[in-house]
PDB file of C-alpha atoms in Angstrom:
ATOM      1  CA  MET A  15     -17.303   1.276   0.532  1.00 74.00           C
ATOM      2  CA  ASN A  16     -20.513   2.945   1.699  1.00 83.00           C
ATOM      3  CA  ARG A  17     -24.056   1.633   1.308  1.00 78.00           C
ATOM      4  CA  GLN A  18     -24.830   3.756  -1.748  1.00 74.00           C
ATOM      5  CA  GLN A  19     -21.685   2.528  -3.533  1.00 78.00           C
ATOM      6  CA  LEU A  20     -22.667  -1.076  -2.720  1.00 81.00           C
ATOM      7  CA  LYS A  21     -26.158  -0.513  -4.116  1.00 77.00           C
ATOM      8  CA  ALA A  22     -24.718   1.072  -7.276  1.00 76.00           C
ATOM      9  CA  ARG A  23     -22.384  -1.917  -7.732  1.00 82.00           C
ATOM     10  CA  ALA A  24     -25.306  -4.320  -7.265  1.00 78.00           C
ATOM     11  CA  ALA A  25     -27.366  -2.358  -9.801  1.00 76.00           C
ATOM     12  CA  ARG A  26     -24.614  -2.537 -12.419  1.00 76.00           C
ATOM     13  CA  ALA A  27     -24.344  -6.304 -11.816  1.00 81.00           C
ATOM     14  CA  ILE A  28     -28.130  -6.675 -12.196  1.00 76.00           C
ATOM     15  CA  PHE A  29     -28.029  -4.711 -15.456  1.00 74.00           C
ATOM     16  CA  GLN A  30     -25.181  -6.919 -16.688  1.00 75.00           C
ATOM     17  CA  ARG A  31     -27.238 -10.038 -15.940  1.00 75.00           C
ATOM     18  CA  MET A  32     -30.282  -8.524 -17.688  1.00 68.00           C
ATOM     19  CA  ARG A  33     -28.129  -7.884 -20.755  1.00 65.00           C
ATOM     20  CA  GLU A  34     -26.752 -11.418 -20.805  1.00 67.00           C
ATOM     21  CA  GLY A  35     -29.725 -13.428 -19.553  1.00 57.00           C
ATOM     22  CA  ASP A  36     -30.894 -15.493 -22.518  1.00 53.00           C
ATOM     23  CA  GLY A  37     -30.728 -12.379 -24.681  1.00 49.00           C
ATOM     24  CA  GLU A  38     -33.760 -11.011 -22.797  1.00 57.00           C
ATOM     25  CA  GLY A  39     -32.271  -7.621 -22.024  1.00 60.00           C
ATOM     26  CA  GLU A  40     -31.731  -5.155 -24.827  1.00 61.00           C
ATOM     27  CA  PRO A  41     -29.454  -2.363 -23.546  1.00 72.00           C
ATOM     28  CA  VAL A  42     -29.679   0.877 -25.478  1.00 86.00           C
ATOM     29  CA  LEU A  43     -29.014   4.576 -24.937  1.00 92.00           C
ATOM     30  CA  GLY A  44     -32.071   6.751 -24.701  1.00 96.00           C
ATOM     31  CA  SER A  45     -33.748   9.625 -22.900  1.00 97.00           C
ATOM     32  CA  TYR A  46     -36.694  10.275 -20.605  1.00 98.00           C
ATOM     33  CA  SER A  47     -38.930  13.307 -20.088  1.00 97.00           C
ATOM     34  CA  ASP A  48     -42.138  14.150 -18.280  1.00 96.00           C
ATOM     35  CA  ALA A  49     -44.088  17.258 -17.311  1.00 92.00           C
ATOM     36  CA  ALA A  50     -42.348  17.527 -13.911  1.00 90.00           C
ATOM     37  CA  GLN A  51     -38.701  17.418 -15.002  1.00 88.00           C
ATOM     38  CA  PRO A  52     -36.483  18.377 -17.924  1.00 89.00           C
ATOM     39  CA  LEU A  53     -35.203  15.914 -20.468  1.00 95.00           C
ATOM     40  CA  VAL A  54     -32.729  13.359 -19.075  1.00 96.00           C
ATOM     41  CA  SER A  55     -30.401  12.160 -21.853  1.00 96.00           C
ATOM     42  CA  ASP A  56     -27.785   9.441 -22.292  1.00 94.00           C
ATOM     43  CA  LEU A  57     -29.587   6.910 -20.118  1.00 95.00           C
ATOM     44  CA  GLU A  58     -28.624   3.259 -20.410  1.00 90.00           C
ATOM     45  CA  LEU A  59     -31.998   1.543 -20.732  1.00 91.00           C
ATOM     46  CA  VAL A  60     -32.715  -2.149 -20.627  1.00 89.00           C
ATOM     47  CA  ILE A  61     -35.784  -3.020 -22.665  1.00 89.00           C
ATOM     48  CA  LEU A  62     -37.585  -6.252 -21.759  1.00 86.00           C
ATOM     49  CA  ARG A  63     -40.413  -7.647 -23.845  1.00 85.00           C
ATOM     50  CA  ASP A  64     -43.417  -9.800 -22.859  1.00 85.00           C
ATOM     51  CA  VAL A  65     -42.859  -9.548 -19.113  1.00 82.00           C
ATOM     52  CA  GLU A  66     -45.300 -11.311 -16.784  1.00 81.00           C
ATOM     53  CA  ARG A  67     -46.093  -9.838 -13.355  1.00 81.00           C
ATOM     54  CA  VAL A  68     -48.758 -10.138 -10.700  1.00 78.00           C
ATOM     55  CA  GLY A  69     -51.086  -7.167 -10.639  1.00 75.00           C
ATOM     56  CA  PRO A  70     -53.814  -6.008  -8.270  1.00 75.00           C
ATOM     57  CA  GLU A  71     -55.867  -8.763  -6.644  1.00 78.00           C
ATOM     58  CA  GLY A  72     -53.407 -11.390  -7.863  1.00 75.00           C
ATOM     59  CA  MET A  73     -54.251 -11.024 -11.552  1.00 76.00           C
ATOM     60  CA  LEU A  74     -51.491 -12.032 -13.984  1.00 76.00           C
ATOM     61  CA  LEU A  75     -50.536  -9.098 -16.209  1.00 76.00           C
ATOM     62  CA  VAL A  76     -48.317  -9.235 -19.274  1.00 79.00           C
ATOM     63  CA  ASP A  77     -46.516  -6.055 -20.263  1.00 79.00           C
ATOM     64  CA  GLN A  78     -45.486  -6.043 -23.885  1.00 88.00           C
ATOM     65  CA  VAL A  79     -42.564  -3.798 -22.965  1.00 91.00           C
ATOM     66  CA  GLN A  80     -40.868  -2.793 -19.721  1.00 92.00           C
ATOM     67  CA  ILE A  81     -38.001  -0.351 -19.540  1.00 94.00           C
ATOM     68  CA  SER A  82     -35.488  -0.320 -16.707  1.00 91.00           C
ATOM     69  CA  VAL A  83     -32.894   2.323 -15.817  1.00 93.00           C
ATOM     70  CA  LEU A  84     -30.425   2.743 -12.983  1.00 89.00           C
ATOM     71  CA  ALA A  85     -31.944   4.897 -10.201  1.00 88.00           C
ATOM     72  CA  ASP A  86     -28.641   6.820  -9.931  1.00 84.00           C
ATOM     73  CA  HIS A  87     -29.381   8.194 -13.414  1.00 90.00           C
ATOM     74  CA  LEU A  88     -33.183   8.571 -13.181  1.00 94.00           C
ATOM     75  CA  ALA A  89     -34.719   8.707  -9.697  1.00 92.00           C
ATOM     76  CA  LYS A  90     -38.356   8.143 -10.744  1.00 93.00           C
ATOM     77  CA  VAL A  91     -40.750   7.902 -13.634  1.00 96.00           C
ATOM     78  CA  ARG A  92     -44.236   9.256 -13.837  1.00 96.00           C
ATOM     79  CA  ARG A  93     -47.304   8.033 -15.647  1.00 95.00           C
ATOM     80  CA  ASP A  94     -47.324   9.508 -19.148  1.00 95.00           C
ATOM     81  CA  GLY A  95     -43.566  10.169 -19.080  1.00 97.00           C
ATOM     82  CA  ILE A  96     -41.831   9.436 -22.377  1.00 97.00           C
ATOM     83  CA  PHE A  97     -38.810   7.243 -23.044  1.00 97.00           C
ATOM     84  CA  THR A  98     -37.180   7.839 -26.423  1.00 97.00           C
ATOM     85  CA  VAL A  99     -34.664   5.670 -28.241  1.00 94.00           C
ATOM     86  CA  GLY A 100     -33.841   6.968 -31.724  1.00 93.00           C
ATOM     87  CA  ILE A 101     -37.231   7.449 -33.369  1.00 95.00           C
ATOM     88  CA  GLN A 102     -39.034   5.022 -31.032  1.00 95.00           C
ATOM     89  CA  ARG A 103     -41.063   6.515 -28.207  1.00 97.00           C
ATOM     90  CA  TRP A 104     -42.789   4.756 -25.304  1.00 97.00           C
ATOM     91  CA  ARG A 105     -45.274   6.308 -22.864  1.00 97.00           C
ATOM     92  CA  VAL A 106     -45.155   5.143 -19.237  1.00 97.00           C
ATOM     93  CA  SER A 107     -48.384   3.395 -18.332  1.00 95.00           C
ATOM     94  CA  GLU A 108     -47.272   2.365 -14.855  1.00 93.00           C
ATOM     95  CA  ALA A 109     -44.231   2.551 -12.607  1.00 93.00           C
ATOM     96  CA  VAL A 110     -43.581  -1.122 -11.798  1.00 92.00           C
ATOM     97  CA  ARG A 111     -40.507  -0.990  -9.557  1.00 89.00           C
ATOM     98  CA  ASN A 112     -38.379   1.591  -7.807  1.00 91.00           C
ATOM     99  CA  ASP A 113     -36.210   0.108  -5.089  1.00 83.00           C
ATOM    100  CA  GLY A 114     -33.662   2.913  -5.074  1.00 83.00           C
ATOM    101  CA  VAL A 115     -31.360   0.828  -7.303  1.00 83.00           C
ATOM    102  CA  ILE A 116     -33.364   0.174 -10.452  1.00 88.00           C
ATOM    103  CA  VAL A 117     -36.436   1.988 -11.780  1.00 94.00           C
ATOM    104  CA  THR A 118     -38.722  -0.043 -14.027  1.00 93.00           C
ATOM    105  CA  ALA A 119     -41.794   1.081 -15.934  1.00 95.00           C
ATOM    106  CA  ALA A 120     -44.406  -0.688 -18.025  1.00 94.00           C
ATOM    107  CA  VAL A 121     -44.652   1.255 -21.265  1.00 96.00           C
ATOM    108  CA  MET A 122     -46.633   1.327 -24.489  1.00 95.00           C
ATOM    109  CA  PRO A 123     -45.768   2.850 -27.868  1.00 94.00           C
ATOM    110  CA  ALA A 124     -46.398   6.606 -27.893  1.00 92.00           C
TER     111      ALA A 124
END
């Protein structure tokens, strides 16, 4: 098994834990679009609510919603990109994490 396959396996395991972890993760199918790329459909998204993180200069930030997706399916998100699930839409306010395995963005209702 090569490195990329190991990373993909680890990402799937992380998503599984996010789904099961105290009911925190809310896996859904959705899409993503931004000005630089066409619509990406059928993405498995994990939606986390009320997430605390450390921001610039050590300030504690609380994102009402963060959306995560496997990097194999969506390589990057851009500020003002749009995630859509059914009739709900969220605008990316900040890319929080992209480690080549999972891409996570802080979002707000669009």
